[in-house]
RNA sequence: GGAGGCGUGGUGUAGCGGUUAGCAUAUCGGCCUGUCAAGCCGAAGGUCGCGGGUUCAAAUCCCGUCGUCUCCGCCA
């Protein structure tokens, strides 16, 4: 070993010891006589002090070598740990009470000047540059911390589940394409002309087959692949804690995961959990109150329904929305009644992104008059003149608005209303700074619909996936009222991010056949896609269910990163490219020939 | 597939129709024994992403294009 200690671990305990350190020059302060070098390794930073040339503390030449060192040079330093003289401690450094007086300094490797700052904590470097030089970006303290946190989280999960009799089992990466769900990444087969593997979107079918195999308790830290467009919280390849159990019901899995998340949080986060046991909301409740199926419970601002109040209003926008099967719902902007018109216009544009045609607003500037009415003097609104007095009173009452508050209203289809107000709720919280970031707000969302109607395909589709079981009492209405059937499915949500979801599966091939029939899949299609699974279920499949947690998102939340890219060592850009290795890239004609592949004219080249 | 933001010395940015393209920091040289965002003096460093257009004149306005970020669609 070139080193006896890690830089960041030295303390007053080590005073007097002769140590060998090796690491990178974080910063150098050359006073001509004295030279200070902040030496950095993964553990942290320690100050190396090189005394003037000829000092008894050092070998000949050490000062000269130290004066040649530059940022990011790789150094080995031998010297004695010394308590810093009084008044020269650095409280900003964990090792700030001591310093290492250099006896011998050696440059193990010089370094080019890095293309961006590594040593200053600022996070303001162009991300494309960080990604191109990711190996330098990862030297930064923040990134080392994120990778360490990720390791600790995964290690805890492995231990927790192993202690509960789970087996970690690997499943294939080269697998089979299924047209359902996300777009697959496909891999051409050399040995089988014109045939392809697909990378798994998740190990879903394999973990169910492991249950048929009698494994009973399985987990895997699994890489998953989906060829869909990216977002800040979505990468084409991502990591899930994939888990499946036999002989359980939804509550068992939820209890297991909830305990794991609570213990994990205690281990890796200084923040308290807002509420335990985790609140449980039905999907219907979540949509009604928050407009999303992954509510951020760190703040209030519930949506309220005004459909009944304005169903017969003179105001056509409201009346027609209700008459057409839509909804009129609102949200409160606390102390927003005096917002500039420009702010309101910005929020109107904001909800239009989600399909809303407009945003009605009523500023409540004063309390009601003696008869309980909110008259013109108490309101600031572009629509109040179209509304009857009792409608206005009803709206204010339903909103719970106090003087000074602003009521914002959307009238549209239930889907558009929910989406626009659900997102507006987050926007208001950001604008008014209402998000309590000192807590972690977990919750469960349950009782999802089993099926949703796809207007484009004119058929029913599985909301979760086609192996999800309906609630026992709902099987009877599968064919008669598919849209009303609720699933034994559950999502776990943290601070408004869906961090996981799962379900109890169908283990009975008769019920599975009925579901496929409702999904409009004919026998041949089912056999081609899922035949192996259905056949397996005929050999004594245990009742089973599971869950998958998004590791990248979890780590990002604990790390307070805004993008999962910051907790992935080598992530891809929003266009799915890797800027460091330059992927994807063309392959040679020889490679294509072996794969029996001919390329069509590229779209770009055709122009 | 669509919408929007950004692109100026290595890095971060100012400039938004006429500037010698400014500042900070990094880099290089000199001085310096207690700094920790060290300091002081000096130097070097720019095809203003790329292409076209408008104009007497473009970093600046317009169009296209490339890269990147965010969002919508998409993500069982």
Coordinates of C-alpha atoms in Angstrom, one line a residue, chain A residues 139-362:
Chain A
X139 CA -14.2 13.3 -7.8
X140 CA -16.3 16.2 -6.5
X141 CA -17.4 15.8 -2.9
X142 CA -21.0 15.9 -3.6
X143 CA -20.8 13.1 -6.1
X144 CA -18.7 10.9 -3.9
X145 CA -21.3 11.4 -1.2
X146 CA -24.1 10.5 -3.6
X147 CA -22.4 7.3 -4.7
X148 CA -21.6 6.4 -1.1
X149 CA -25.2 7.0 -0.1
X150 CA -26.3 4.8 -2.9
X151 CA -24.0 2.0 -1.8
X152 CA -25.2 2.3 1.8
X153 CA -28.9 2.1 0.7
X154 CA -28.4 -0.9 -1.4
X155 CA -26.3 -2.6 1.3
X156 CA -29.0 -2.0 3.8
X157 CA -31.6 -3.4 1.5
X158 CA -29.6 -6.5 0.9
X159 CA -29.1 -7.1 4.6
X160 CA -32.7 -6.4 5.5
X161 CA -34.1 -8.8 3.0
X162 CA -31.4 -11.4 3.5
X163 CA -32.3 -11.4 7.2
X164 CA -35.8 -12.1 6.3
X165 CA -35.1 -15.2 4.3
X166 CA -35.1 -13.6 0.9
X167 CA -32.8 -15.0 -1.9
X168 CA -31.1 -12.7 -4.2
X169 CA -31.3 -14.2 -7.7
X170 CA -30.1 -12.9 -11.0
X171 CA -32.3 -13.1 -14.1
X172 CA -31.4 -12.8 -17.7
X173 CA -30.6 -9.4 -19.4
X174 CA -31.1 -11.0 -22.9
X175 CA -34.7 -11.9 -22.9
X176 CA -37.9 -11.8 -25.0
X177 CA -39.7 -8.8 -26.6
X178 CA -43.3 -8.3 -25.6
X179 CA -45.4 -5.7 -27.4
X180 CA -47.3 -4.7 -24.2
X181 CA -46.0 -1.8 -22.2
X182 CA -42.9 0.3 -22.9
X183 CA -40.8 0.1 -26.1
X184 CA -38.2 -2.6 -25.8
X185 CA -34.5 -2.3 -26.5
X186 CA -33.8 -5.1 -28.9
X187 CA -30.6 -7.0 -29.5
X188 CA -30.1 -8.9 -32.8
X189 CA -29.3 -12.6 -32.6
X190 CA -26.3 -13.7 -34.6
X191 CA -27.1 -17.4 -34.3
X192 CA -30.8 -17.0 -35.2
X193 CA -31.2 -15.1 -38.3
X194 CA -33.8 -12.3 -38.2
X195 CA -34.6 -12.9 -34.5
X196 CA -34.0 -10.6 -31.6
X197 CA -33.6 -10.6 -27.9
X198 CA -35.1 -7.8 -25.9
X199 CA -33.7 -6.3 -22.7
X200 CA -36.1 -6.6 -19.8
X201 CA -38.3 -3.7 -18.9
X202 CA -38.3 -5.4 -15.5
X203 CA -37.9 -9.0 -14.4
X204 CA -41.7 -9.2 -13.9
X205 CA -42.4 -12.6 -15.5
X206 CA -39.2 -14.2 -14.3
X207 CA -39.9 -13.4 -10.7
X208 CA -43.3 -14.9 -11.0
X209 CA -41.8 -18.0 -12.4
X210 CA -39.4 -18.1 -9.5
X211 CA -42.5 -18.2 -7.3
X212 CA -43.8 -21.1 -9.3
X213 CA -40.3 -22.6 -8.7
X214 CA -41.0 -22.5 -5.0
X215 CA -38.4 -19.8 -4.1
X216 CA -41.0 -18.1 -2.0
X217 CA -39.0 -15.0 -1.3
X218 CA -36.9 -13.4 -4.0
X219 CA -35.3 -10.1 -4.5
X220 CA -32.8 -8.6 -6.9
X221 CA -31.1 -5.2 -7.4
X222 CA -32.1 -5.3 -11.1
X223 CA -31.2 -3.2 -14.1
X224 CA -34.3 -2.5 -16.2
X225 CA -34.4 -1.0 -19.7
X226 CA -37.1 1.0 -21.4
X227 CA -36.7 2.7 -24.7
X228 CA -38.9 5.7 -24.0
X229 CA -38.1 9.4 -23.9
X230 CA -36.2 10.6 -20.8
X231 CA -37.0 13.0 -18.0
X232 CA -35.1 14.3 -14.9
X233 CA -36.4 11.2 -13.1
X234 CA -36.2 8.7 -16.0
X235 CA -33.2 7.1 -17.7
X236 CA -33.3 4.4 -20.4
X237 CA -31.6 2.0 -18.0
X238 CA -32.4 2.2 -14.3
X239 CA -32.2 0.2 -11.2
X240 CA -35.0 -1.4 -9.3
X241 CA -35.2 -3.3 -6.1
X242 CA -37.3 -6.1 -7.5
X243 CA -39.1 -8.3 -5.0
X244 CA -41.6 -11.1 -5.0
X245 CA -43.2 -13.3 -2.2
X246 CA -45.4 -16.3 -2.1
X247 CA -48.3 -16.9 0.3
X248 CA -48.9 -13.2 1.1
X249 CA -51.5 -10.6 0.6
X250 CA -51.0 -6.9 -0.2
X251 CA -50.8 -5.9 3.5
X252 CA -47.9 -8.3 4.1
X253 CA -45.8 -6.8 1.3
X254 CA -46.7 -3.3 2.3
X255 CA -45.8 -4.0 6.0
X256 CA -42.4 -5.5 4.9
X257 CA -41.6 -2.5 2.7
X258 CA -42.8 0.1 5.1
X259 CA -40.6 -1.3 7.9
X260 CA -37.7 -1.4 5.5
X261 CA -38.2 2.2 4.4
X262 CA -38.5 3.4 8.0
X263 CA -35.4 1.7 9.1
X264 CA -33.6 2.8 5.9
X265 CA -34.6 6.4 6.5
X266 CA -33.3 6.2 10.1
X267 CA -30.0 4.9 8.7
X268 CA -29.4 7.3 5.9
X269 CA -31.4 10.5 6.5
X270 CA -31.3 13.1 9.3
X271 CA -34.9 14.0 8.4
X272 CA -37.9 12.6 10.3
X273 CA -40.7 10.8 8.5
X274 CA -43.8 13.0 8.5
X275 CA -46.2 10.3 9.6
X276 CA -45.9 6.6 10.5
X277 CA -47.6 4.3 9.8
X278 CA -47.5 5.7 6.3
X279 CA -50.9 7.3 5.4
X280 CA -52.8 5.1 3.0
X281 CA -54.9 6.8 0.3
X282 CA -57.1 5.1 -2.3
X283 CA -56.4 6.1 -5.9
X284 CA -59.9 7.8 -6.0
X285 CA -59.1 9.8 -2.9
X286 CA -55.7 10.8 -4.2
X287 CA -57.1 11.9 -7.5
X288 CA -59.9 13.8 -5.9
X289 CA -57.8 15.6 -3.3
X290 CA -54.5 16.1 -5.1
X291 CA -55.2 15.5 -8.8
X292 CA -52.4 12.9 -9.0
X293 CA -51.8 9.4 -7.9
X294 CA -48.5 10.3 -6.3
X295 CA -49.4 13.2 -3.9
X296 CA -46.8 15.3 -2.3
X297 CA -48.0 15.4 1.3
X298 CA -45.4 17.9 2.6
X299 CA -48.0 20.6 2.2
X300 CA -51.7 20.9 2.2
X301 CA -53.7 22.8 -0.5
X302 CA -56.2 20.1 -1.3
X303 CA -58.4 20.5 -4.3
X304 CA -62.1 21.1 -3.8
X305 CA -65.0 20.3 -6.0
X306 CA -67.5 23.0 -7.1
X307 CA -69.5 21.0 -9.7
X308 CA -72.7 21.0 -7.6
X309 CA -72.4 24.6 -6.6
X310 CA -72.2 25.8 -10.2
X311 CA -74.0 23.1 -12.1
X312 CA -76.8 25.5 -13.0
X313 CA -74.8 28.6 -13.2
X314 CA -75.4 31.4 -15.8
X315 CA -71.7 31.1 -16.5
X316 CA -71.6 28.8 -19.4
X317 CA -68.0 27.6 -19.0
X318 CA -68.9 26.0 -15.6
X319 CA -72.4 24.9 -16.5
X320 CA -71.4 23.2 -19.8
X321 CA -68.4 21.5 -18.2
X322 CA -70.7 19.8 -15.6
X323 CA -73.4 19.1 -18.2
X324 CA -70.8 17.4 -20.4
X325 CA -69.7 15.0 -17.8
X326 CA -66.8 17.2 -16.6
X327 CA -65.9 18.7 -13.3
X328 CA -65.4 22.2 -11.8
X329 CA -62.7 22.1 -9.2
X330 CA -60.6 24.6 -7.5
X331 CA -57.5 25.2 -5.3
X332 CA -56.6 27.9 -2.9
X333 CA -53.5 30.2 -3.3
X334 CA -53.0 31.3 0.3
X335 CA -52.6 35.1 0.5
X336 CA -52.7 35.3 -3.3
X337 CA -55.6 37.7 -3.7
X338 CA -53.2 40.6 -4.4
X339 CA -51.0 38.8 -6.8
X340 CA -50.0 40.7 -9.9
X341 CA -52.1 40.0 -13.0
X342 CA -48.9 38.8 -14.6
X343 CA -48.5 36.0 -12.0
X344 CA -52.1 34.9 -12.6
X345 CA -51.5 34.9 -16.3
X346 CA -48.4 32.8 -15.8
X347 CA -50.4 30.3 -13.9
X348 CA -53.0 30.3 -16.6
X349 CA -50.4 29.4 -19.2
X350 CA -49.1 26.8 -16.8
X351 CA -52.4 24.9 -16.6
X352 CA -52.9 25.2 -20.4
X353 CA -49.8 23.0 -20.7
X354 CA -52.0 20.3 -19.2
X355 CA -54.9 20.8 -21.5
X356 CA -57.0 23.2 -19.5
X357 CA -58.7 25.9 -21.6
X358 CA -58.3 28.5 -19.0
X359 CA -58.1 29.4 -15.3
X360 CA -60.8 31.2 -13.5
X361 CA -59.8 33.2 -10.4
X362 CA -61.5 34.9 -7.5

